[in-house]
Amino acid sequence: MPIIDLSATIRSSPPGTMEAVRVDLANHDHALGAAQIQALFQVPAALLRNGEGWATDTFTRLGTHDTTHVDAPWHYNSVIQGQPAQTIDALPLEWFFAPGVVLDMRHKEDGDAVRVEEVQAALQSSGHTLRPGDIVLVHTGRDAFYDQPDYLFRGPGVTPEATRWLYDQGVRVMGIDAWGWDAPLDRQARAALTRQEAGIFWAAHQLDLPYCQIERLVNLAALPPSGFMVACFPLKVAGGSAGPCRAVAIL
């Protein structure tokens, strides 16, 4: 059965990426591995196949939110619905393998609000009957800018009302192929500061709801509107606010 990769490749960030979201990856070749083996175990390269040791890789910088990842409720607030918010290692695995549906929002401009009625219309167009536990994926097309320095400033924003509506239908995992589920942070910040109101910045995150977001998805254009399963198991990070994941769609 076809499997479509919905996860971005983890690589060092391009020049110009902000320090707070930069990824640094070092690849160590077989010659270095041979030298390590000799230093650790006194086994010379002559006793290794082709004179090569192990190849290894080291993340010198990788945050749990710096690639395709699943956000846990703990990311949004410390207390959700009067209870300590769940960290990524405390969530039920059943949430992360379920039928998926794609909502086409490619027509939305950067910063536009994705409203309840638009979610409902996209669902109707998909022909999918939403059921509790389904995974909803919002297709914006912003994965085309994934390696650009301004990627985090692109994308529409799913409104708190639309997020709550999905939650009320039994959806516990919802994802997007933009940097974040809410509108770009710079736009939210301007609106919050101009109006001097709480509940504007990061509004869909801080809804007091125990749900998960998959952010930084790619390849949603390769999917049909429905008729597939999504697997998006996050890494089991102790006390983590998120976990990088290898999200895939299984047709």
GROMACS .gro file of C-alpha atoms in nm:
model
  251
    1MET     CA    1   0.000   0.000   0.000
    2PRO     CA    2   0.134   0.347  -0.085
    3ILE     CA    3   0.286   0.544   0.201
    4ILE     CA    4   0.327   0.920   0.157
    5ASP     CA    5   0.581   1.103   0.370
    6LEU     CA    6   0.433   1.411   0.539
    7SER     CA    7   0.748   1.497   0.735
    8ALA     CA    8   1.016   1.750   0.653
    9THR     CA    9   1.377   1.635   0.622
   10ILE     CA   10   1.580   1.731   0.927
   11ARG     CA   11   1.886   1.925   0.813
   12SER     CA   12   2.088   2.224   0.926
   13SER     CA   13   1.895   2.546   0.884
   14PRO     CA   14   1.978   2.779   0.595
   15PRO     CA   15   2.166   3.105   0.657
   16GLY     CA   16   1.944   3.377   0.796
   17THR     CA   17   1.733   3.149   1.015
   18MET     CA   18   1.656   3.306   1.352
   19GLU     CA   19   1.862   3.172   1.642
   20ALA     CA   20   1.553   3.061   1.835
   21VAL     CA   21   1.442   2.816   1.565
   22ARG     CA   22   1.774   2.714   1.409
   23VAL     CA   23   1.874   2.348   1.360
   24ASP     CA   24   2.243   2.246   1.352
   25LEU     CA   25   2.331   1.893   1.244
   26ALA     CA   26   2.685   1.754   1.221
   27ASN     CA   27   2.754   1.440   1.012
   28HIS     CA   28   3.061   1.235   1.111
   29ASP     CA   29   3.213   1.010   0.845
   30HIS     CA   30   3.357   0.657   0.851
   31ALA     CA   31   3.716   0.775   0.888
   32LEU     CA   32   3.629   0.948   1.213
   33GLY     CA   33   3.443   0.634   1.319
   34ALA     CA   34   3.755   0.424   1.255
   35ALA     CA   35   3.962   0.663   1.462
   36GLN     CA   36   3.709   0.641   1.746
   37ILE     CA   37   3.715   0.259   1.735
   38GLN     CA   38   4.092   0.256   1.755
   39ALA     CA   39   4.089   0.504   2.044
   40LEU     CA   40   3.819   0.316   2.236
   41PHE     CA   41   3.903  -0.048   2.163
   42GLN     CA   42   4.254  -0.046   2.010
   43VAL     CA   43   4.114  -0.205   1.691
   44PRO     CA   44   4.302  -0.051   1.394
   45ALA     CA   45   4.135   0.046   1.067
   46ALA     CA   46   4.311  -0.245   0.895
   47LEU     CA   47   4.080  -0.483   1.083
   48LEU     CA   48   3.762  -0.306   0.963
   49ARG     CA   49   3.583  -0.359   0.632
   50ASN     CA   50   3.732  -0.118   0.376
   51GLY     CA   51   3.917   0.046   0.664
   52GLU     CA   52   3.598   0.221   0.770
   53GLY     CA   53   3.436   0.259   1.111
   54TRP     CA   54   3.086   0.374   1.198
   55ALA     CA   55   2.923   0.685   1.059
   56THR     CA   56   2.735   0.891   1.315
   57ASP     CA   57   2.546   1.220   1.337
   58THR     CA   58   2.507   1.473   1.616
   59PHE     CA   59   2.243   1.737   1.669
   60THR     CA   60   2.422   2.032   1.821
   61ARG     CA   61   2.093   2.219   1.817
   62LEU     CA   62   1.742   2.074   1.768
   63GLY     CA   63   1.438   2.190   1.960
   64THR     CA   64   1.133   1.965   1.986
   65HIS     CA   65   0.941   2.219   1.776
   66ASP     CA   66   1.209   2.273   1.509
   67THR     CA   67   1.093   2.016   1.255
   68THR     CA   68   0.769   1.829   1.181
   69HIS     CA   69   0.637   1.772   1.532
   70VAL     CA   70   0.335   1.709   1.753
   71ASP     CA   71   0.250   1.969   2.017
   72ALA     CA   72   0.128   1.843   2.354
   73PRO     CA   73  -0.127   2.033   2.569
   74TRP     CA   74   0.162   2.123   2.804
   75HIS     CA   75   0.295   2.344   2.524
   76TYR     CA   76  -0.012   2.568   2.546
   77ASN     CA   77  -0.050   2.608   2.925
   78SER     CA   78   0.051   2.435   3.248
   79VAL     CA   79  -0.315   2.377   3.347
   80ILE     CA   80  -0.585   2.269   3.101
   81GLN     CA   81  -0.948   2.234   3.213
   82GLY     CA   82  -0.840   2.251   3.577
   83GLN     CA   83  -0.589   1.966   3.550
   84PRO     CA   84  -0.211   1.959   3.495
   85ALA     CA   85  -0.164   1.967   3.119
   86GLN     CA   86  -0.039   1.646   2.957
   87THR     CA   87   0.316   1.630   2.829
   88ILE     CA   88   0.399   1.453   2.505
   89ASP     CA   89   0.506   1.130   2.677
   90ALA     CA   90   0.173   1.104   2.864
   91LEU     CA   91  -0.065   1.108   2.565
   92PRO     CA   92  -0.248   0.796   2.440
   93LEU     CA   93  -0.081   0.635   2.139
   94GLU     CA   94  -0.425   0.571   1.986
   95TRP     CA   95  -0.450   0.942   1.908
   96PHE     CA   96  -0.163   0.918   1.660
   97PHE     CA   97  -0.287   0.647   1.422
   98ALA     CA   98  -0.628   0.723   1.277
   99PRO     CA   99  -0.823   0.804   0.958
  100GLY     CA  100  -0.728   1.138   0.806
  101VAL     CA  101  -0.901   1.412   0.609
  102VAL     CA  102  -0.746   1.705   0.422
  103LEU     CA  103  -0.912   2.048   0.432
  104ASP     CA  104  -0.809   2.258   0.131
  105MET     CA  105  -0.722   2.611   0.248
  106ARG     CA  106  -0.472   2.698  -0.025
  107HIS     CA  107  -0.686   2.995  -0.126
  108LYS     CA  108  -0.630   3.166   0.210
  109GLU     CA  109  -0.381   3.453   0.221
  110ASP     CA  110  -0.109   3.485   0.485
  111GLY     CA  111  -0.271   3.592   0.809
  112ASP     CA  112  -0.626   3.513   0.694
  113ALA     CA  113  -0.858   3.354   0.947
  114VAL     CA  114  -0.979   2.997   0.882
  115ARG     CA  115  -1.331   3.006   1.024
  116VAL     CA  116  -1.580   2.740   1.132
  117GLU     CA  117  -1.795   2.772   0.821
  118GLU     CA  118  -1.488   2.731   0.599
  119VAL     CA  119  -1.384   2.418   0.785
  120GLN     CA  120  -1.735   2.279   0.747
  121ALA     CA  121  -1.744   2.365   0.374
  122ALA     CA  122  -1.403   2.202   0.316
  123LEU     CA  123  -1.522   1.891   0.498
  124GLN     CA  124  -1.830   1.876   0.279
  125SER     CA  125  -1.617   1.916  -0.035
  126SER     CA  126  -1.391   1.632   0.080
  127GLY     CA  127  -1.685   1.392   0.106
  128HIS     CA  128  -1.555   1.280   0.444
  129THR     CA  129  -1.786   1.219   0.739
  130LEU     CA  130  -1.595   1.337   1.043
  131ARG     CA  131  -1.578   1.090   1.332
  132PRO     CA  132  -1.431   1.113   1.681
  133GLY     CA  133  -1.060   1.036   1.670
  134ASP     CA  134  -1.008   1.139   1.307
  135ILE     CA  135  -0.696   1.341   1.227
  136VAL     CA  136  -0.770   1.667   1.041
  137LEU     CA  137  -0.496   1.815   0.817
  138VAL     CA  138  -0.518   2.175   0.692
  139HIS     CA  139  -0.358   2.218   0.350
  140THR     CA  140  -0.225   2.572   0.298
  141GLY     CA  141   0.057   2.504   0.051
  142ARG     CA  142   0.307   2.689   0.273
  143ASP     CA  143   0.539   2.388   0.280
  144ALA     CA  144   0.669   2.532  -0.050
  145PHE     CA  145   0.850   2.790   0.165
  146TYR     CA  146   0.983   2.545   0.424
  147ASP     CA  147   1.351   2.626   0.365
  148GLN     CA  148   1.298   3.002   0.335
  149PRO     CA  149   1.395   3.234   0.623
  150ASP     CA  150   1.045   3.389   0.625
  151TYR     CA  151   0.864   3.054   0.649
  152LEU     CA  152   0.745   3.128   1.003
  153PHE     CA  153   0.576   3.448   0.883
  154ARG     CA  154   0.361   3.269   0.624
  155GLY     CA  155   0.028   3.092   0.647
  156PRO     CA  156  -0.331   3.158   0.753
  157GLY     CA  157  -0.447   3.099   1.109
  158VAL     CA  158  -0.710   2.855   1.227
  159THR     CA  159  -0.945   3.048   1.454
  160PRO     CA  160  -1.017   2.947   1.813
  161GLU     CA  161  -1.380   2.890   1.714
  162ALA     CA  162  -1.286   2.652   1.431
  163THR     CA  163  -1.041   2.470   1.658
  164ARG     CA  164  -1.305   2.430   1.927
  165TRP     CA  165  -1.558   2.309   1.671
  166LEU     CA  166  -1.318   2.035   1.558
  167TYR     CA  167  -1.253   1.942   1.920
  168ASP     CA  168  -1.627   1.921   1.986
  169GLN     CA  169  -1.655   1.671   1.699
  170GLY     CA  170  -1.409   1.445   1.881
  171VAL     CA  171  -1.092   1.547   1.694
  172ARG     CA  172  -0.789   1.532   1.921
  173VAL     CA  173  -0.510   1.567   1.664
  174MET     CA  174  -0.514   1.836   1.396
  175GLY     CA  175  -0.228   1.941   1.172
  176ILE     CA  176  -0.115   2.204   0.923
  177ASP     CA  177   0.156   2.245   0.659
  178ALA     CA  178   0.252   2.589   0.787
  179TRP     CA  179   0.491   2.691   1.066
  180GLY     CA  180   0.207   2.717   1.315
  181TRP     CA  181  -0.162   2.649   1.369
  182ASP     CA  182  -0.238   3.008   1.466
  183ALA     CA  183  -0.173   3.299   1.231
  184PRO     CA  184   0.194   3.406   1.199
  185LEU     CA  185   0.324   3.532   1.533
  186ASP     CA  186   0.423   3.877   1.407
  187ARG     CA  187   0.066   3.945   1.294
  188GLN     CA  188  -0.080   3.818   1.620
  189ALA     CA  189   0.163   4.035   1.816
  190ARG     CA  190   0.069   4.350   1.627
  191ALA     CA  191  -0.301   4.286   1.681
  192ALA     CA  192  -0.259   4.208   2.052
  193LEU     CA  193  -0.048   4.518   2.115
  194THR     CA  194  -0.276   4.745   1.914
  195ARG     CA  195  -0.588   4.629   2.096
  196GLN     CA  196  -0.417   4.568   2.432
  197GLU     CA  197  -0.629   4.257   2.479
  198ALA     CA  198  -0.561   3.907   2.607
  199GLY     CA  199  -0.688   3.619   2.397
  200ILE     CA  200  -0.553   3.751   2.066
  201PHE     CA  201  -0.193   3.630   2.071
  202TRP     CA  202  -0.173   3.251   2.036
  203ALA     CA  203  -0.551   3.229   2.068
  204ALA     CA  204  -0.611   2.884   1.917
  205HIS     CA  205  -0.330   2.734   2.124
  206GLN     CA  206  -0.452   2.876   2.453
  207LEU     CA  207  -0.811   2.752   2.427
  208ASP     CA  208  -0.800   2.548   2.747
  209LEU     CA  209  -0.848   2.230   2.542
  210PRO     CA  210  -0.644   1.907   2.572
  211TYR     CA  211  -0.568   1.846   2.205
  212CYS     CA  212  -0.259   1.810   1.984
  213GLN     CA  213  -0.134   1.997   1.681
  214ILE     CA  214   0.097   1.861   1.412
  215GLU     CA  215   0.292   2.155   1.273
  216ARG     CA  216   0.534   2.187   0.978
  217LEU     CA  217   0.380   1.910   0.769
  218VAL     CA  218   0.475   1.871   0.402
  219ASN     CA  219   0.335   1.696   0.092
  220LEU     CA  220  -0.034   1.736   0.174
  221ALA     CA  221  -0.084   1.806  -0.198
  222ALA     CA  222  -0.002   1.438  -0.263
  223LEU     CA  223  -0.302   1.320  -0.059
  224PRO     CA  224  -0.662   1.259  -0.162
  225PRO     CA  225  -0.921   1.448   0.045
  226SER     CA  226  -0.989   1.134   0.252
  227GLY     CA  227  -0.959   0.756   0.245
  228PHE     CA  228  -0.621   0.724   0.416
  229MET     CA  229  -0.473   0.662   0.759
  230VAL     CA  230  -0.233   0.898   0.933
  231ALA     CA  231   0.051   0.776   1.156
  232CYS     CA  232   0.223   1.056   1.349
  233PHE     CA  233   0.375   0.903   1.661
  234PRO     CA  234   0.584   1.165   1.846
  235LEU     CA  235   0.917   1.089   2.011
  236LYS     CA  236   0.874   0.998   2.378
  237VAL     CA  237   1.034   1.307   2.530
  238ALA     CA  238   1.013   1.302   2.911
  239GLY     CA  239   0.808   1.601   3.024
  240GLY     CA  240   0.816   1.733   2.669
  241SER     CA  241   0.604   2.011   2.527
  242ALA     CA  242   0.631   1.843   2.186
  243GLY     CA  243   0.792   1.554   2.006
  244PRO     CA  244   0.940   1.542   1.657
  245CYS     CA  245   0.754   1.283   1.452
  246ARG     CA  246   0.773   1.097   1.121
  247ALA     CA  247   0.421   1.172   1.001
  248VAL     CA  248   0.304   0.956   0.710
  249ALA     CA  249  -0.021   0.890   0.528
  250ILE     CA  250  -0.106   0.529   0.444
  251LEU     CA  251  -0.334   0.492   0.143
   0.00000   0.00000   0.00000
